[in-house]
Amino acid sequence: KDFAEYAACKAQLFCACEEAVVNEDDPYGDIMLKGSSCKVITYGMEKGRDLQAKNLDYVKIPGKLGVEFQIAGDYNINLVVGLPGKFSCYNAMAATAVCSRMGADKESIRTALREISVPGRQEMFSAGPDKVVMVDYAHNGVALENLLRALRDYKPKGLTVVFGCGGQRDKNRRTDMAKAAASYADFSIITSDNPRKEEPEA
């Protein structure tokens, strides 16, 4: 019914494992480990984490936006990730923690994170010099706001968003996504996204 219940359900996974990789910067990190008896590897940007990200920088890779940073602590590696935003740094740290525990070599980790591409998830295409088109699955206000805020960190000359909201779904999402677009994009194009049995004109 709410995010607290979601977190409590997810925390049950950490009671059934031998090792856990946890973002200790996340306010729900402690909840994930409540009642857990597994070995814990922590990561984050704050001091005291087993893996700590340092010197985060927003970079432009040909045809892509990404992040560059170092991981220090129990495992040390320099990374360039081919996905934008601070959250990409956190996701890359989680992946690095897991891959290093499974014996992947550093060069494989570096290459995979630099070249990562997930269809429909922050999928980027070059549209000419200094122009990038991104396709993303963001389908609610929070997801769209997080994505647009992350793109703003790259100081774009202009940010245009094309989005729609599926028919016969929670209509509050439309308001939330419109607010996010109005707050963070320079120009918005609203599309008819799978109206189902609703009239698009309505």
mmCIF file with all atom_site columns, C-alpha atoms in Angstrom:
data_model
loop_
_atom_site.group_PDB
_atom_site.id
_atom_site.type_symbol
_atom_site.label_atom_id
_atom_site.label_alt_id
_atom_site.label_comp_id
_atom_site.label_asym_id
_atom_site.label_entity_id
_atom_site.label_seq_id
_atom_site.pdbx_PDB_ins_code
_atom_site.Cartn_x
_atom_site.Cartn_y
_atom_site.Cartn_z
_atom_site.occupancy
_atom_site.B_iso_or_equiv
_atom_site.pdbx_formal_charge
_atom_site.auth_seq_id
_atom_site.auth_comp_id
_atom_site.auth_asym_id
_atom_site.auth_atom_id
_atom_site.pdbx_PDB_model_num
ATOM 1   C CA . LYS A 1 1   ? 0.000   0.000   0.000   1.00 0.00 ? 1   LYS A CA 1
ATOM 2   C CA . ASP A 1 2   ? 2.979   2.352   0.399   1.00 0.00 ? 2   ASP A CA 1
ATOM 3   C CA . PHE A 1 3   ? 6.743   2.530   0.093   1.00 0.00 ? 3   PHE A CA 1
ATOM 4   C CA . ALA A 1 4   ? 7.290   1.455   3.718   1.00 0.00 ? 4   ALA A CA 1
ATOM 5   C CA . GLU A 1 5   ? 5.476   -1.817  3.023   1.00 0.00 ? 5   GLU A CA 1
ATOM 6   C CA . TYR A 1 6   ? 7.464   -2.244  -0.200  1.00 0.00 ? 6   TYR A CA 1
ATOM 7   C CA . ALA A 1 7   ? 10.715  -1.793  1.752   1.00 0.00 ? 7   ALA A CA 1
ATOM 8   C CA . ALA A 1 8   ? 9.614   -4.258  4.441   1.00 0.00 ? 8   ALA A CA 1
ATOM 9   C CA . CYS A 1 9   ? 8.824   -6.882  1.778   1.00 0.00 ? 9   CYS A CA 1
ATOM 10  C CA . LYS A 1 10  ? 12.133  -6.309  0.030   1.00 0.00 ? 10  LYS A CA 1
ATOM 11  C CA . ALA A 1 11  ? 13.993  -6.598  3.354   1.00 0.00 ? 11  ALA A CA 1
ATOM 12  C CA . GLN A 1 12  ? 12.857  -10.229 3.605   1.00 0.00 ? 12  GLN A CA 1
ATOM 13  C CA . LEU A 1 13  ? 15.276  -11.087 0.777   1.00 0.00 ? 13  LEU A CA 1
ATOM 14  C CA . PHE A 1 14  ? 18.194  -10.099 3.000   1.00 0.00 ? 14  PHE A CA 1
ATOM 15  C CA . CYS A 1 15  ? 17.177  -12.681 5.606   1.00 0.00 ? 15  CYS A CA 1
ATOM 16  C CA . ALA A 1 16  ? 17.609  -15.468 3.048   1.00 0.00 ? 16  ALA A CA 1
ATOM 17  C CA . CYS A 1 17  ? 21.100  -14.816 1.686   1.00 0.00 ? 17  CYS A CA 1
ATOM 18  C CA . GLU A 1 18  ? 24.714  -15.465 2.651   1.00 0.00 ? 18  GLU A CA 1
ATOM 19  C CA . GLU A 1 19  ? 26.029  -12.102 1.463   1.00 0.00 ? 19  GLU A CA 1
ATOM 20  C CA . ALA A 1 20  ? 24.315  -8.750  0.954   1.00 0.00 ? 20  ALA A CA 1
ATOM 21  C CA . VAL A 1 21  ? 25.373  -5.667  -0.985  1.00 0.00 ? 21  VAL A CA 1
ATOM 22  C CA . VAL A 1 22  ? 23.637  -2.609  0.459   1.00 0.00 ? 22  VAL A CA 1
ATOM 23  C CA . ASN A 1 23  ? 23.621  1.113   -0.360  1.00 0.00 ? 23  ASN A CA 1
ATOM 24  C CA . GLU A 1 24  ? 24.255  2.520   3.096   1.00 0.00 ? 24  GLU A CA 1
ATOM 25  C CA . ASP A 1 25  ? 23.597  6.087   1.866   1.00 0.00 ? 25  ASP A CA 1
ATOM 26  C CA . ASP A 1 26  ? 19.981  5.097   1.217   1.00 0.00 ? 26  ASP A CA 1
ATOM 27  C CA . PRO A 1 27  ? 17.618  5.927   4.095   1.00 0.00 ? 27  PRO A CA 1
ATOM 28  C CA . TYR A 1 28  ? 16.116  2.432   3.747   1.00 0.00 ? 28  TYR A CA 1
ATOM 29  C CA . GLY A 1 29  ? 19.524  0.712   3.935   1.00 0.00 ? 29  GLY A CA 1
ATOM 30  C CA . ASP A 1 30  ? 19.166  -0.064  7.643   1.00 0.00 ? 30  ASP A CA 1
ATOM 31  C CA . ILE A 1 31  ? 15.679  -1.515  7.090   1.00 0.00 ? 31  ILE A CA 1
ATOM 32  C CA . MET A 1 32  ? 17.098  -3.881  4.454   1.00 0.00 ? 32  MET A CA 1
ATOM 33  C CA . LEU A 1 33  ? 19.468  -5.342  7.038   1.00 0.00 ? 33  LEU A CA 1
ATOM 34  C CA . LYS A 1 34  ? 17.103  -5.511  10.015  1.00 0.00 ? 34  LYS A CA 1
ATOM 35  C CA . GLY A 1 35  ? 17.040  -9.110  11.210  1.00 0.00 ? 35  GLY A CA 1
ATOM 36  C CA . SER A 1 36  ? 19.618  -10.177 8.641   1.00 0.00 ? 36  SER A CA 1
ATOM 37  C CA . SER A 1 37  ? 22.453  -12.515 9.620   1.00 0.00 ? 37  SER A CA 1
ATOM 38  C CA . CYS A 1 38  ? 24.315  -12.417 6.323   1.00 0.00 ? 38  CYS A CA 1
ATOM 39  C CA . LYS A 1 39  ? 27.723  -10.930 5.560   1.00 0.00 ? 39  LYS A CA 1
ATOM 40  C CA . VAL A 1 40  ? 27.247  -7.303  4.460   1.00 0.00 ? 40  VAL A CA 1
ATOM 41  C CA . ILE A 1 41  ? 29.197  -5.264  1.912   1.00 0.00 ? 41  ILE A CA 1
ATOM 42  C CA . THR A 1 42  ? 28.226  -1.591  2.042   1.00 0.00 ? 42  THR A CA 1
ATOM 43  C CA . TYR A 1 43  ? 28.682  1.060   -0.618  1.00 0.00 ? 43  TYR A CA 1
ATOM 44  C CA . GLY A 1 44  ? 27.977  4.759   -0.962  1.00 0.00 ? 44  GLY A CA 1
ATOM 45  C CA . MET A 1 45  ? 29.525  8.189   -1.176  1.00 0.00 ? 45  MET A CA 1
ATOM 46  C CA . GLU A 1 46  ? 29.820  8.810   2.549   1.00 0.00 ? 46  GLU A CA 1
ATOM 47  C CA . LYS A 1 47  ? 32.870  7.849   4.612   1.00 0.00 ? 47  LYS A CA 1
ATOM 48  C CA . GLY A 1 48  ? 32.833  4.521   6.394   1.00 0.00 ? 48  GLY A CA 1
ATOM 49  C CA . ARG A 1 49  ? 31.416  2.478   3.500   1.00 0.00 ? 49  ARG A CA 1
ATOM 50  C CA . ASP A 1 50  ? 33.250  -0.675  2.391   1.00 0.00 ? 50  ASP A CA 1
ATOM 51  C CA . LEU A 1 51  ? 33.197  0.775   -1.131  1.00 0.00 ? 51  LEU A CA 1
ATOM 52  C CA . GLN A 1 52  ? 33.183  4.567   -1.328  1.00 0.00 ? 52  GLN A CA 1
ATOM 53  C CA . ALA A 1 53  ? 32.711  6.613   -4.494  1.00 0.00 ? 53  ALA A CA 1
ATOM 54  C CA . LYS A 1 54  ? 35.015  9.602   -4.817  1.00 0.00 ? 54  LYS A CA 1
ATOM 55  C CA . ASN A 1 55  ? 35.522  12.459  -7.286  1.00 0.00 ? 55  ASN A CA 1
ATOM 56  C CA . LEU A 1 56  ? 32.199  12.057  -9.111  1.00 0.00 ? 56  LEU A CA 1
ATOM 57  C CA . ASP A 1 57  ? 32.211  13.983  -12.389 1.00 0.00 ? 57  ASP A CA 1
ATOM 58  C CA . TYR A 1 58  ? 29.546  14.322  -15.088 1.00 0.00 ? 58  TYR A CA 1
ATOM 59  C CA . VAL A 1 59  ? 31.134  13.518  -18.452 1.00 0.00 ? 59  VAL A CA 1
ATOM 60  C CA . LYS A 1 60  ? 30.196  13.548  -22.106 1.00 0.00 ? 60  LYS A CA 1
ATOM 61  C CA . ILE A 1 61  ? 31.196  10.421  -24.013 1.00 0.00 ? 61  ILE A CA 1
ATOM 62  C CA . PRO A 1 62  ? 30.734  10.538  -27.808 1.00 0.00 ? 62  PRO A CA 1
ATOM 63  C CA . GLY A 1 63  ? 26.979  10.163  -28.327 1.00 0.00 ? 63  GLY A CA 1
ATOM 64  C CA . LYS A 1 64  ? 26.355  9.622   -24.608 1.00 0.00 ? 64  LYS A CA 1
ATOM 65  C CA . LEU A 1 65  ? 26.240  11.263  -21.216 1.00 0.00 ? 65  LEU A CA 1
ATOM 66  C CA . GLY A 1 66  ? 27.918  9.489   -18.335 1.00 0.00 ? 66  GLY A CA 1
ATOM 67  C CA . VAL A 1 67  ? 29.621  9.671   -14.965 1.00 0.00 ? 67  VAL A CA 1
ATOM 68  C CA . GLU A 1 68  ? 33.250  9.185   -14.005 1.00 0.00 ? 68  GLU A CA 1
ATOM 69  C CA . PHE A 1 69  ? 34.439  8.350   -10.486 1.00 0.00 ? 69  PHE A CA 1
ATOM 70  C CA . GLN A 1 70  ? 36.738  6.194   -8.389  1.00 0.00 ? 70  GLN A CA 1
ATOM 71  C CA . ILE A 1 71  ? 35.777  3.478   -5.937  1.00 0.00 ? 71  ILE A CA 1
ATOM 72  C CA . ALA A 1 72  ? 38.056  3.205   -2.919  1.00 0.00 ? 72  ALA A CA 1
ATOM 73  C CA . GLY A 1 73  ? 38.068  0.959   0.135   1.00 0.00 ? 73  GLY A CA 1
ATOM 74  C CA . ASP A 1 74  ? 37.865  -2.834  0.127   1.00 0.00 ? 74  ASP A CA 1
ATOM 75  C CA . TYR A 1 75  ? 37.934  -2.710  -3.694  1.00 0.00 ? 75  TYR A CA 1
ATOM 76  C CA . ASN A 1 76  ? 39.621  -0.011  -5.771  1.00 0.00 ? 76  ASN A CA 1
ATOM 77  C CA . ILE A 1 77  ? 38.796  0.837   -9.373  1.00 0.00 ? 77  ILE A CA 1
ATOM 78  C CA . ASN A 1 78  ? 38.368  3.875   -11.655 1.00 0.00 ? 78  ASN A CA 1
ATOM 79  C CA . LEU A 1 79  ? 35.153  3.842   -13.688 1.00 0.00 ? 79  LEU A CA 1
ATOM 80  C CA . VAL A 1 80  ? 33.434  5.672   -16.518 1.00 0.00 ? 80  VAL A CA 1
ATOM 81  C CA . VAL A 1 81  ? 29.765  4.674   -16.741 1.00 0.00 ? 81  VAL A CA 1
ATOM 82  C CA . GLY A 1 82  ? 27.859  5.231   -19.981 1.00 0.00 ? 82  GLY A CA 1
ATOM 83  C CA . LEU A 1 83  ? 24.667  6.300   -18.212 1.00 0.00 ? 83  LEU A CA 1
ATOM 84  C CA . PRO A 1 84  ? 23.868  9.737   -16.769 1.00 0.00 ? 84  PRO A CA 1
ATOM 85  C CA . GLY A 1 85  ? 23.207  10.934  -13.251 1.00 0.00 ? 85  GLY A CA 1
ATOM 86  C CA . LYS A 1 86  ? 24.294  10.359  -9.685  1.00 0.00 ? 86  LYS A CA 1
ATOM 87  C CA . PHE A 1 87  ? 21.951  7.348   -9.456  1.00 0.00 ? 87  PHE A CA 1
ATOM 88  C CA . SER A 1 88  ? 24.026  5.696   -12.216 1.00 0.00 ? 88  SER A CA 1
ATOM 89  C CA . CYS A 1 89  ? 27.043  5.988   -9.926  1.00 0.00 ? 89  CYS A CA 1
ATOM 90  C CA . TYR A 1 90  ? 25.144  4.181   -7.161  1.00 0.00 ? 90  TYR A CA 1
ATOM 91  C CA . ASN A 1 91  ? 23.899  1.475   -9.541  1.00 0.00 ? 91  ASN A CA 1
ATOM 92  C CA . ALA A 1 92  ? 27.426  0.977   -10.919 1.00 0.00 ? 92  ALA A CA 1
ATOM 93  C CA . MET A 1 93  ? 28.803  0.619   -7.399  1.00 0.00 ? 93  MET A CA 1
ATOM 94  C CA . ALA A 1 94  ? 26.254  -2.111  -6.621  1.00 0.00 ? 94  ALA A CA 1
ATOM 95  C CA . ALA A 1 95  ? 27.137  -3.930  -9.858  1.00 0.00 ? 95  ALA A CA 1
ATOM 96  C CA . THR A 1 96  ? 30.864  -3.575  -9.146  1.00 0.00 ? 96  THR A CA 1
ATOM 97  C CA . ALA A 1 97  ? 30.468  -4.926  -5.625  1.00 0.00 ? 97  ALA A CA 1
ATOM 98  C CA . VAL A 1 98  ? 28.589  -7.991  -6.887  1.00 0.00 ? 98  VAL A CA 1
ATOM 99  C CA . CYS A 1 99  ? 30.886  -8.622  -9.877  1.00 0.00 ? 99  CYS A CA 1
ATOM 100 C CA . SER A 1 100 ? 34.050  -8.289  -7.800  1.00 0.00 ? 100 SER A CA 1
ATOM 101 C CA . ARG A 1 101 ? 32.674  -10.816 -5.277  1.00 0.00 ? 101 ARG A CA 1
ATOM 102 C CA . MET A 1 102 ? 31.933  -13.197 -8.164  1.00 0.00 ? 102 MET A CA 1
ATOM 103 C CA . GLY A 1 103 ? 35.510  -12.959 -9.453  1.00 0.00 ? 103 GLY A CA 1
ATOM 104 C CA . ALA A 1 104 ? 35.081  -10.701 -12.494 1.00 0.00 ? 104 ALA A CA 1
ATOM 105 C CA . ASP A 1 105 ? 38.311  -8.965  -13.461 1.00 0.00 ? 105 ASP A CA 1
ATOM 106 C CA . LYS A 1 106 ? 38.596  -5.172  -13.335 1.00 0.00 ? 106 LYS A CA 1
ATOM 107 C CA . GLU A 1 107 ? 38.920  -4.694  -17.078 1.00 0.00 ? 107 GLU A CA 1
ATOM 108 C CA . SER A 1 108 ? 35.685  -6.612  -17.701 1.00 0.00 ? 108 SER A CA 1
ATOM 109 C CA . ILE A 1 109 ? 33.874  -4.468  -15.121 1.00 0.00 ? 109 ILE A CA 1
ATOM 110 C CA . ARG A 1 110 ? 35.270  -1.250  -16.641 1.00 0.00 ? 110 ARG A CA 1
ATOM 111 C CA . THR A 1 111 ? 34.335  -2.247  -20.189 1.00 0.00 ? 111 THR A CA 1
ATOM 112 C CA . ALA A 1 112 ? 30.819  -3.423  -19.292 1.00 0.00 ? 112 ALA A CA 1
ATOM 113 C CA . LEU A 1 113 ? 29.951  -0.247  -17.369 1.00 0.00 ? 113 LEU A CA 1
ATOM 114 C CA . ARG A 1 114 ? 31.413  2.067   -20.003 1.00 0.00 ? 114 ARG A CA 1
ATOM 115 C CA . GLU A 1 115 ? 29.535  0.368   -22.851 1.00 0.00 ? 115 GLU A CA 1
ATOM 116 C CA . ILE A 1 116 ? 26.306  -0.461  -20.990 1.00 0.00 ? 116 ILE A CA 1
ATOM 117 C CA . SER A 1 117 ? 23.097  -0.008  -22.955 1.00 0.00 ? 117 SER A CA 1
ATOM 118 C CA . VAL A 1 118 ? 19.658  -1.211  -21.921 1.00 0.00 ? 118 VAL A CA 1
ATOM 119 C CA . PRO A 1 119 ? 16.929  -0.839  -24.588 1.00 0.00 ? 119 PRO A CA 1
ATOM 120 C CA . GLY A 1 120 ? 14.366  1.695   -23.399 1.00 0.00 ? 120 GLY A CA 1
ATOM 121 C CA . ARG A 1 121 ? 16.250  2.548   -20.198 1.00 0.00 ? 121 ARG A CA 1
ATOM 122 C CA . GLN A 1 122 ? 18.297  5.713   -20.577 1.00 0.00 ? 122 GLN A CA 1
ATOM 123 C CA . GLU A 1 123 ? 19.071  4.483   -24.081 1.00 0.00 ? 123 GLU A CA 1
ATOM 124 C CA . MET A 1 124 ? 21.059  7.179   -25.875 1.00 0.00 ? 124 MET A CA 1
ATOM 125 C CA . PHE A 1 125 ? 21.529  8.045   -29.523 1.00 0.00 ? 125 PHE A CA 1
ATOM 126 C CA . SER A 1 126 ? 23.768  10.696  -31.033 1.00 0.00 ? 126 SER A CA 1
ATOM 127 C CA . ALA A 1 127 ? 21.793  13.346  -32.931 1.00 0.00 ? 127 ALA A CA 1
ATOM 128 C CA . GLY A 1 128 ? 24.791  15.286  -34.183 1.00 0.00 ? 128 GLY A CA 1
ATOM 129 C CA . PRO A 1 129 ? 27.509  17.318  -32.460 1.00 0.00 ? 129 PRO A CA 1
ATOM 130 C CA . ASP A 1 130 ? 26.589  17.978  -28.812 1.00 0.00 ? 130 ASP A CA 1
ATOM 131 C CA . LYS A 1 131 ? 23.085  16.541  -29.287 1.00 0.00 ? 131 LYS A CA 1
ATOM 132 C CA . VAL A 1 132 ? 21.823  13.414  -27.596 1.00 0.00 ? 132 VAL A CA 1
ATOM 133 C CA . VAL A 1 133 ? 18.411  11.763  -27.801 1.00 0.00 ? 133 VAL A CA 1
ATOM 134 C CA . MET A 1 134 ? 17.465  9.532   -24.878 1.00 0.00 ? 134 MET A CA 1
ATOM 135 C CA . VAL A 1 135 ? 14.667  6.969   -24.659 1.00 0.00 ? 135 VAL A CA 1
ATOM 136 C CA . ASP A 1 136 ? 13.582  6.037   -21.148 1.00 0.00 ? 136 ASP A CA 1
ATOM 137 C CA . TYR A 1 137 ? 10.839  4.050   -19.458 1.00 0.00 ? 137 TYR A CA 1
ATOM 138 C CA . ALA A 1 138 ? 9.990   6.821   -16.947 1.00 0.00 ? 138 ALA A CA 1
ATOM 139 C CA . HIS A 1 139 ? 6.239   6.401   -16.491 1.00 0.00 ? 139 HIS A CA 1
ATOM 140 C CA . ASN A 1 140 ? 5.458   8.434   -13.375 1.00 0.00 ? 140 ASN A CA 1
ATOM 141 C CA . GLY A 1 141 ? 6.263   11.864  -11.985 1.00 0.00 ? 141 GLY A CA 1
ATOM 142 C CA . VAL A 1 142 ? 9.087   10.788  -9.681  1.00 0.00 ? 142 VAL A CA 1
ATOM 143 C CA . ALA A 1 143 ? 10.892  8.817   -12.393 1.00 0.00 ? 143 ALA A CA 1
ATOM 144 C CA . LEU A 1 144 ? 10.559  11.629  -14.938 1.00 0.00 ? 144 LEU A CA 1
ATOM 145 C CA . GLU A 1 145 ? 11.685  14.258  -12.422 1.00 0.00 ? 145 GLU A CA 1
ATOM 146 C CA . ASN A 1 146 ? 14.749  12.200  -11.413 1.00 0.00 ? 146 ASN A CA 1
ATOM 147 C CA . LEU A 1 147 ? 15.700  11.716  -15.044 1.00 0.00 ? 147 LEU A CA 1
ATOM 148 C CA . LEU A 1 148 ? 15.256  15.361  -16.058 1.00 0.00 ? 148 LEU A CA 1
ATOM 149 C CA . ARG A 1 149 ? 17.089  16.598  -12.952 1.00 0.00 ? 149 ARG A CA 1
ATOM 150 C CA . ALA A 1 150 ? 19.979  14.274  -13.781 1.00 0.00 ? 150 ALA A CA 1
ATOM 151 C CA . LEU A 1 151 ? 20.109  15.637  -17.334 1.00 0.00 ? 151 LEU A CA 1
ATOM 152 C CA . ARG A 1 152 ? 20.147  19.203  -15.982 1.00 0.00 ? 152 ARG A CA 1
ATOM 153 C CA . ASP A 1 153 ? 23.475  18.407  -14.261 1.00 0.00 ? 153 ASP A CA 1
ATOM 154 C CA . TYR A 1 154 ? 25.049  18.337  -17.736 1.00 0.00 ? 154 TYR A CA 1
ATOM 155 C CA . LYS A 1 155 ? 24.134  22.020  -18.325 1.00 0.00 ? 155 LYS A CA 1
ATOM 156 C CA . PRO A 1 156 ? 22.329  21.470  -21.656 1.00 0.00 ? 156 PRO A CA 1
ATOM 157 C CA . LYS A 1 157 ? 21.672  24.377  -24.003 1.00 0.00 ? 157 LYS A CA 1
ATOM 158 C CA . GLY A 1 158 ? 18.114  23.071  -24.246 1.00 0.00 ? 158 GLY A CA 1
ATOM 159 C CA . LEU A 1 159 ? 16.156  20.141  -22.878 1.00 0.00 ? 159 LEU A CA 1
ATOM 160 C CA . THR A 1 160 ? 13.067  18.906  -24.735 1.00 0.00 ? 160 THR A CA 1
ATOM 161 C CA . VAL A 1 161 ? 10.913  16.101  -23.369 1.00 0.00 ? 161 VAL A CA 1
ATOM 162 C CA . VAL A 1 162 ? 8.398   14.018  -25.315 1.00 0.00 ? 162 VAL A CA 1
ATOM 163 C CA . PHE A 1 163 ? 6.077   11.996  -23.086 1.00 0.00 ? 163 PHE A CA 1
ATOM 164 C CA . GLY A 1 164 ? 2.614   10.583  -22.680 1.00 0.00 ? 164 GLY A CA 1
ATOM 165 C CA . CYS A 1 165 ? 0.566   8.695   -20.110 1.00 0.00 ? 165 CYS A CA 1
ATOM 166 C CA . GLY A 1 166 ? -1.251  5.475   -20.886 1.00 0.00 ? 166 GLY A CA 1
ATOM 167 C CA . GLY A 1 167 ? -5.040  5.439   -20.894 1.00 0.00 ? 167 GLY A CA 1
ATOM 168 C CA . GLN A 1 168 ? -7.147  3.728   -18.227 1.00 0.00 ? 168 GLN A CA 1
ATOM 169 C CA . ARG A 1 169 ? -4.402  4.117   -15.634 1.00 0.00 ? 169 ARG A CA 1
ATOM 170 C CA . ASP A 1 170 ? -3.957  6.364   -12.588 1.00 0.00 ? 170 ASP A CA 1
ATOM 171 C CA . LYS A 1 171 ? -4.798  9.855   -13.859 1.00 0.00 ? 171 LYS A CA 1
ATOM 172 C CA . ASN A 1 172 ? -2.713  11.470  -11.099 1.00 0.00 ? 172 ASN A CA 1
ATOM 173 C CA . ARG A 1 173 ? 0.366   10.322  -12.991 1.00 0.00 ? 173 ARG A CA 1
ATOM 174 C CA . ARG A 1 174 ? -0.532  12.755  -15.748 1.00 0.00 ? 174 ARG A CA 1
ATOM 175 C CA . THR A 1 175 ? -0.459  15.696  -13.367 1.00 0.00 ? 175 THR A CA 1
ATOM 176 C CA . ASP A 1 176 ? 2.763   14.513  -11.722 1.00 0.00 ? 176 ASP A CA 1
ATOM 177 C CA . MET A 1 177 ? 4.542   13.987  -15.040 1.00 0.00 ? 177 MET A CA 1
ATOM 178 C CA . ALA A 1 178 ? 3.329   17.338  -16.365 1.00 0.00 ? 178 ALA A CA 1
ATOM 179 C CA . LYS A 1 179 ? 4.673   19.079  -13.241 1.00 0.00 ? 179 LYS A CA 1
ATOM 180 C CA . ALA A 1 180 ? 8.050   17.376  -13.646 1.00 0.00 ? 180 ALA A CA 1
ATOM 181 C CA . ALA A 1 181 ? 8.248   18.333  -17.316 1.00 0.00 ? 181 ALA A CA 1
ATOM 182 C CA . ALA A 1 182 ? 7.193   21.927  -16.631 1.00 0.00 ? 182 ALA A CA 1
ATOM 183 C CA . SER A 1 183 ? 9.767   22.251  -13.855 1.00 0.00 ? 183 SER A CA 1
ATOM 184 C CA . TYR A 1 184 ? 12.823  20.738  -15.556 1.00 0.00 ? 184 TYR A CA 1
ATOM 185 C CA . ALA A 1 185 ? 12.384  20.758  -19.348 1.00 0.00 ? 185 ALA A CA 1
ATOM 186 C CA . ASP A 1 186 ? 12.621  23.787  -21.611 1.00 0.00 ? 186 ASP A CA 1
ATOM 187 C CA . PHE A 1 187 ? 10.009  22.423  -23.989 1.00 0.00 ? 187 PHE A CA 1
ATOM 188 C CA . SER A 1 188 ? 7.457   19.619  -23.659 1.00 0.00 ? 188 SER A CA 1
ATOM 189 C CA . ILE A 1 189 ? 5.678   17.624  -26.333 1.00 0.00 ? 189 ILE A CA 1
ATOM 190 C CA . ILE A 1 190 ? 2.693   15.639  -25.023 1.00 0.00 ? 190 ILE A CA 1
ATOM 191 C CA . THR A 1 191 ? 1.805   12.510  -26.985 1.00 0.00 ? 191 THR A CA 1
ATOM 192 C CA . SER A 1 192 ? -1.136  10.132  -27.002 1.00 0.00 ? 192 SER A CA 1
ATOM 193 C CA . ASP A 1 193 ? 0.521   7.145   -25.351 1.00 0.00 ? 193 ASP A CA 1
ATOM 194 C CA . ASN A 1 194 ? -1.611  4.012   -25.776 1.00 0.00 ? 194 ASN A CA 1
ATOM 195 C CA . PRO A 1 195 ? -5.009  5.598   -24.882 1.00 0.00 ? 195 PRO A CA 1
ATOM 196 C CA . ARG A 1 196 ? -6.669  2.173   -24.657 1.00 0.00 ? 196 ARG A CA 1
ATOM 197 C CA . LYS A 1 197 ? -10.422 2.843   -24.394 1.00 0.00 ? 197 LYS A CA 1
ATOM 198 C CA . GLU A 1 198 ? -10.092 6.508   -23.416 1.00 0.00 ? 198 GLU A CA 1
ATOM 199 C CA . GLU A 1 199 ? -10.691 9.233   -25.956 1.00 0.00 ? 199 GLU A CA 1
ATOM 200 C CA . PRO A 1 200 ? -7.310  10.943  -26.566 1.00 0.00 ? 200 PRO A CA 1
ATOM 201 C CA . GLU A 1 201 ? -9.035  14.325  -27.090 1.00 0.00 ? 201 GLU A CA 1
ATOM 202 C CA . ALA A 1 202 ? -10.534 14.116  -23.581 1.00 0.00 ? 202 ALA A CA 1
#
